[in-house]
Amino acid sequence: MKQRLLFARAYEEDALPRIPKDARPQFHLTPCVGWMNDPNGFSYYQGEYHLFYQYNPYKTEWDDMHWGHAVSPDLLHWRYLPAALAPDEWYDADGCWSGSAIELPDGKQLLIYTGIRKLSHNSEEALQVQCLALGDGVNYEKLEQNPVISGDSLPDGLSPFNFRDPKIWREKDGSYRCIVGTCDQEQKGRLLLYRSDDALSWRFESVFIENDGRFGLMWECPDFFEMDGRKLLLVSPQFMLPEGFEYHNGNGTVCLIGDTDDSGRHFAYTQHQSVDYGIDFYAAQTILTPDGRRVMIGWLQNWDACQNNRKEQIWYGQMTLPREIFLRNGRLCQRPLRELEQYRRNRVEYKNITVEDETVLYGIEGRCVELFITVRPKDPEKLFQKFSLRFAQNEKYRSSLSFRPHERIVKIDRKCSGSRRAIIHQRRCLVPNKDGEISMRVILDRNSIEAFLNDGDQVMSAVIMTEQAAKGISFHAIGEVEIDVVKYELCLEEE
Ligand code: FRU
């Protein structure tokens, strides 16, 4: 094993015991130590779920990408394995960037990732190539024939400096495909399709889909799968322009629902939507669980808000909750992974509570909780102005999720969460609910909120770095609102 990986593994071993368990979220995966971004190589292998991640062990900032590694029996209890990849070859000397994983027929696990190499030490530009590593679930050997897909394979006009994030899958006939993101000279994204018979040597097939300029510029981190007879492409465009309430500025994750043509070489979409309407969500990957569920995990962070970093903390970044995804009325919908339900404790329930001004309900507080809130006008003839749920609250701090039925807007707001930077603190989402009725299922896990609106029709996620002492929850209304509330504590740790 090469020096850089050995060093990273020794560093992890030393750092891990120094991070108290309760300094991390309970069930959202955080980096072993240092910095985390995209989920990588999300897969089920030899009876466990594997999640790798973009990883800089040495600092809480993005740099020098490695692949971190964790495994879980149930997608909720994670155990760190030693770092899987370090940038230690000529073709990936400046980083092992995002990619995916698959099990080969001989039982080995294959990682496919993007290797980065700067043209010179001070150069801004780096060549991006696709590389393979074979392993047993813990240790991985980079292949001698790396890089297996390089810039030479690119059609004219596409950039070898933006050529990354391979997603691999196996076709029914046993051959393999992968799609890789790239862009043209105007920075407009493309996904390229490659094909292989043995998953080791690859050839260019086609431009799988072109970004018509509608969704940002370069397309990062594609994922592609079938669901209910449709094909779904998740892709994370950079530098989006906003479009109504559907797409926000900057980087976001888009779901394109469509089909491939008869050759399977080209994809076209008929519907599109945002995957998450909150502040922090990017670069999602999915797997099919052994019992047939499609589960998605994204990076619970966004590139424009990464300076919200606490200096005293030696880890930074987290993944989203694993979410079961499904199609309902042509939309991609999401629900929290059902295994989480086993860890509910201390149910508290209130029915037909009138909220005027501010309401605090005995037993409803906490930072690791699940809340079901059903909201309706007290008098069906009189629509209220606004309902809000406040959480992570004390005298100094609070965050909120609010609903204005006249505008049909749900807003997430973390400006009073303790952040001292002018990052994005609010985001709005347009919901179909006209008559003032809405259901919210909210999951808090110490440093995050994920709100599933209308049974997962729309989801809003955000990181909340508020101190844990701020655990108040309250309900507010302008006008008269009636609510039902169910609350559980979520306890995954042994008591
Ligand atoms: C997306 C991304 C990927 C790249 C990785 C580098 O967040 O920019 O395109 O592979 O992060 O860490």
Short mmCIF file of N, CA, C and O in Angstrom, two decimals, residues 29 40-52 69-81 101 109 137 140 286-297 322 324 337-339:
data_model
loop_
_atom_site.label_atom_id
_atom_site.label_comp_id
_atom_site.label_asym_id
_atom_site.label_seq_id
_atom_site.Cartn_x
_atom_site.Cartn_y
_atom_site.Cartn_z
N LEU A 29 -24.42 10.46 8.27
CA LEU A 29 -22.99 10.15 8.20
C LEU A 29 -22.17 11.44 8.07
O LEU A 29 -22.46 12.30 7.24
N ASN A 40 -19.96 8.93 -2.68
CA ASN A 40 -19.33 8.18 -3.78
C ASN A 40 -19.56 6.69 -3.59
O ASN A 40 -19.67 6.23 -2.44
N GLY A 41 -19.60 5.96 -4.67
CA GLY A 41 -19.61 4.50 -4.59
C GLY A 41 -20.67 3.92 -3.68
O GLY A 41 -20.45 2.88 -3.04
N PHE A 42 -21.82 4.55 -3.64
CA PHE A 42 -22.92 4.07 -2.79
C PHE A 42 -23.36 2.71 -3.35
O PHE A 42 -23.74 2.61 -4.51
N SER A 43 -23.28 1.65 -2.53
CA SER A 43 -23.52 0.30 -3.06
C SER A 43 -23.86 -0.67 -1.94
O SER A 43 -23.62 -0.38 -0.77
N TYR A 44 -24.39 -1.81 -2.34
CA TYR A 44 -24.63 -2.91 -1.40
C TYR A 44 -23.65 -4.00 -1.79
O TYR A 44 -23.64 -4.45 -2.93
N TYR A 45 -22.80 -4.39 -0.88
CA TYR A 45 -21.73 -5.33 -1.22
C TYR A 45 -21.49 -6.26 -0.05
O TYR A 45 -21.30 -5.80 1.08
N GLN A 46 -21.52 -7.56 -0.32
CA GLN A 46 -21.28 -8.59 0.70
C GLN A 46 -22.06 -8.34 1.99
O GLN A 46 -21.49 -8.29 3.09
N GLY A 47 -23.35 -8.10 1.81
CA GLY A 47 -24.23 -8.04 2.98
C GLY A 47 -24.25 -6.72 3.74
O GLY A 47 -24.88 -6.62 4.78
N GLU A 48 -23.53 -5.71 3.22
CA GLU A 48 -23.55 -4.41 3.90
C GLU A 48 -23.66 -3.28 2.89
O GLU A 48 -23.27 -3.43 1.73
N TYR A 49 -24.16 -2.16 3.38
CA TYR A 49 -24.17 -0.96 2.54
C TYR A 49 -22.82 -0.27 2.65
O TYR A 49 -22.30 -0.12 3.77
N HIS A 50 -22.30 0.12 1.52
CA HIS A 50 -21.03 0.86 1.51
C HIS A 50 -21.29 2.27 1.02
O HIS A 50 -21.99 2.47 0.03
N LEU A 51 -20.74 3.21 1.76
CA LEU A 51 -20.82 4.59 1.30
C LEU A 51 -19.41 5.18 1.40
O LEU A 51 -18.82 5.21 2.48
N PHE A 52 -18.90 5.59 0.24
CA PHE A 52 -17.61 6.29 0.21
C PHE A 52 -17.95 7.77 0.09
O PHE A 52 -19.09 8.14 -0.18
N HIS A 69 -14.55 6.11 3.71
CA HIS A 69 -15.33 4.88 3.56
C HIS A 69 -16.06 4.53 4.85
O HIS A 69 -15.47 4.56 5.92
N ALA A 70 -17.33 4.21 4.71
CA ALA A 70 -18.10 3.74 5.87
C ALA A 70 -19.04 2.62 5.42
O ALA A 70 -19.43 2.58 4.24
N VAL A 71 -19.37 1.73 6.34
CA VAL A 71 -20.31 0.65 6.02
C VAL A 71 -21.42 0.61 7.07
O VAL A 71 -21.23 1.08 8.20
N SER A 72 -22.54 0.03 6.65
CA SER A 72 -23.68 0.00 7.56
C SER A 72 -24.56 -1.21 7.24
O SER A 72 -24.75 -1.55 6.08
N PRO A 73 -25.11 -1.83 8.29
CA PRO A 73 -26.06 -2.92 8.03
C PRO A 73 -27.43 -2.40 7.62
O PRO A 73 -28.22 -3.12 7.03
N ASP A 74 -27.74 -1.14 7.98
CA ASP A 74 -29.12 -0.67 7.84
C ASP A 74 -29.23 0.77 7.32
O ASP A 74 -30.31 1.36 7.35
N LEU A 75 -28.12 1.35 6.87
CA LEU A 75 -28.07 2.72 6.34
C LEU A 75 -28.24 3.79 7.42
O LEU A 75 -28.36 4.97 7.11
N LEU A 76 -28.28 3.37 8.68
CA LEU A 76 -28.44 4.34 9.77
C LEU A 76 -27.28 4.27 10.76
O LEU A 76 -26.81 5.29 11.25
N HIS A 77 -26.84 3.05 11.08
CA HIS A 77 -25.69 2.89 11.97
C HIS A 77 -24.46 2.70 11.08
O HIS A 77 -24.33 1.68 10.41
N TRP A 78 -23.58 3.67 11.09
CA TRP A 78 -22.41 3.62 10.21
C TRP A 78 -21.15 3.29 10.99
O TRP A 78 -20.97 3.73 12.13
N ARG A 79 -20.28 2.53 10.38
CA ARG A 79 -18.98 2.18 10.98
C ARG A 79 -17.92 2.62 9.98
O ARG A 79 -18.02 2.33 8.78
N TYR A 80 -16.93 3.35 10.48
CA TYR A 80 -15.90 3.82 9.55
C TYR A 80 -14.96 2.68 9.19
O TYR A 80 -14.54 1.92 10.06
N LEU A 81 -14.64 2.60 7.92
CA LEU A 81 -13.54 1.74 7.47
C LEU A 81 -12.40 2.67 7.10
O LEU A 81 -12.60 3.86 6.90
N ALA A 101 -19.56 2.60 -7.68
CA ALA A 101 -19.03 1.26 -7.39
C ALA A 101 -20.00 0.20 -7.89
O ALA A 101 -21.20 0.44 -8.00
N GLN A 109 -15.19 -5.92 -5.60
CA GLN A 109 -15.88 -4.64 -5.76
C GLN A 109 -15.02 -3.71 -6.61
O GLN A 109 -13.81 -3.57 -6.37
N GLY A 137 -13.78 -4.75 -0.36
CA GLY A 137 -14.68 -4.09 0.59
C GLY A 137 -13.92 -3.31 1.64
O GLY A 137 -14.52 -2.54 2.40
N TYR A 140 -8.29 -1.55 -1.61
CA TYR A 140 -8.50 -1.42 -3.06
C TYR A 140 -7.17 -1.19 -3.76
O TYR A 140 -6.33 -0.43 -3.29
N THR A 286 -27.95 6.92 -5.78
CA THR A 286 -28.99 5.99 -5.33
C THR A 286 -28.50 4.54 -5.40
O THR A 286 -27.55 4.25 -6.12
N ILE A 287 -29.19 3.67 -4.67
CA ILE A 287 -28.98 2.23 -4.81
C ILE A 287 -30.34 1.55 -4.78
O ILE A 287 -31.33 2.13 -4.33
N LEU A 288 -30.31 0.30 -5.24
CA LEU A 288 -31.48 -0.55 -5.09
C LEU A 288 -31.17 -1.46 -3.90
O LEU A 288 -30.15 -2.15 -3.89
N THR A 289 -32.04 -1.46 -2.88
CA THR A 289 -31.78 -2.32 -1.72
C THR A 289 -32.16 -3.76 -2.08
O THR A 289 -32.91 -3.98 -3.04
N PRO A 290 -31.67 -4.74 -1.31
CA PRO A 290 -32.01 -6.13 -1.63
C PRO A 290 -33.53 -6.35 -1.68
O PRO A 290 -34.00 -7.22 -2.42
N ASP A 291 -34.32 -5.59 -0.92
CA ASP A 291 -35.77 -5.78 -0.97
C ASP A 291 -36.45 -4.85 -1.99
O ASP A 291 -37.65 -4.64 -1.94
N GLY A 292 -35.66 -4.28 -2.89
CA GLY A 292 -36.24 -3.60 -4.06
C GLY A 292 -36.57 -2.13 -3.89
O GLY A 292 -37.24 -1.55 -4.74
N ARG A 293 -36.10 -1.50 -2.82
CA ARG A 293 -36.37 -0.06 -2.68
C ARG A 293 -35.25 0.75 -3.32
O ARG A 293 -34.08 0.39 -3.22
N ARG A 294 -35.59 1.86 -3.93
CA ARG A 294 -34.57 2.78 -4.46
C ARG A 294 -34.30 3.81 -3.36
O ARG A 294 -35.21 4.53 -2.94
N VAL A 295 -33.09 3.83 -2.86
CA VAL A 295 -32.74 4.73 -1.76
C VAL A 295 -31.70 5.74 -2.23
O VAL A 295 -30.73 5.38 -2.90
N MET A 296 -31.92 6.98 -1.88
CA MET A 296 -31.05 8.07 -2.32
C MET A 296 -30.37 8.74 -1.12
O MET A 296 -31.00 8.97 -0.09
N ILE A 297 -29.09 9.07 -1.29
CA ILE A 297 -28.38 9.88 -0.29
C ILE A 297 -27.70 11.03 -1.04
O ILE A 297 -27.13 10.82 -2.12
N PRO A 322 -30.85 8.80 4.44
CA PRO A 322 -31.22 7.95 3.30
C PRO A 322 -32.72 8.08 3.05
O PRO A 322 -33.51 8.01 4.00
N GLU A 324 -36.15 6.93 0.76
CA GLU A 324 -36.77 6.05 -0.23
C GLU A 324 -37.42 6.95 -1.27
O GLU A 324 -38.18 7.86 -0.92
N LEU A 337 -36.07 6.87 5.12
CA LEU A 337 -35.87 5.43 5.16
C LEU A 337 -36.72 4.80 6.27
O LEU A 337 -36.66 5.24 7.42
N ARG A 338 -37.51 3.78 5.93
CA ARG A 338 -38.49 3.28 6.93
C ARG A 338 -37.83 2.65 8.16
O ARG A 338 -38.43 2.61 9.23
N GLU A 339 -36.57 2.19 8.04
CA GLU A 339 -35.88 1.61 9.20
C GLU A 339 -35.78 2.60 10.36
O GLU A 339 -35.67 2.21 11.52
#
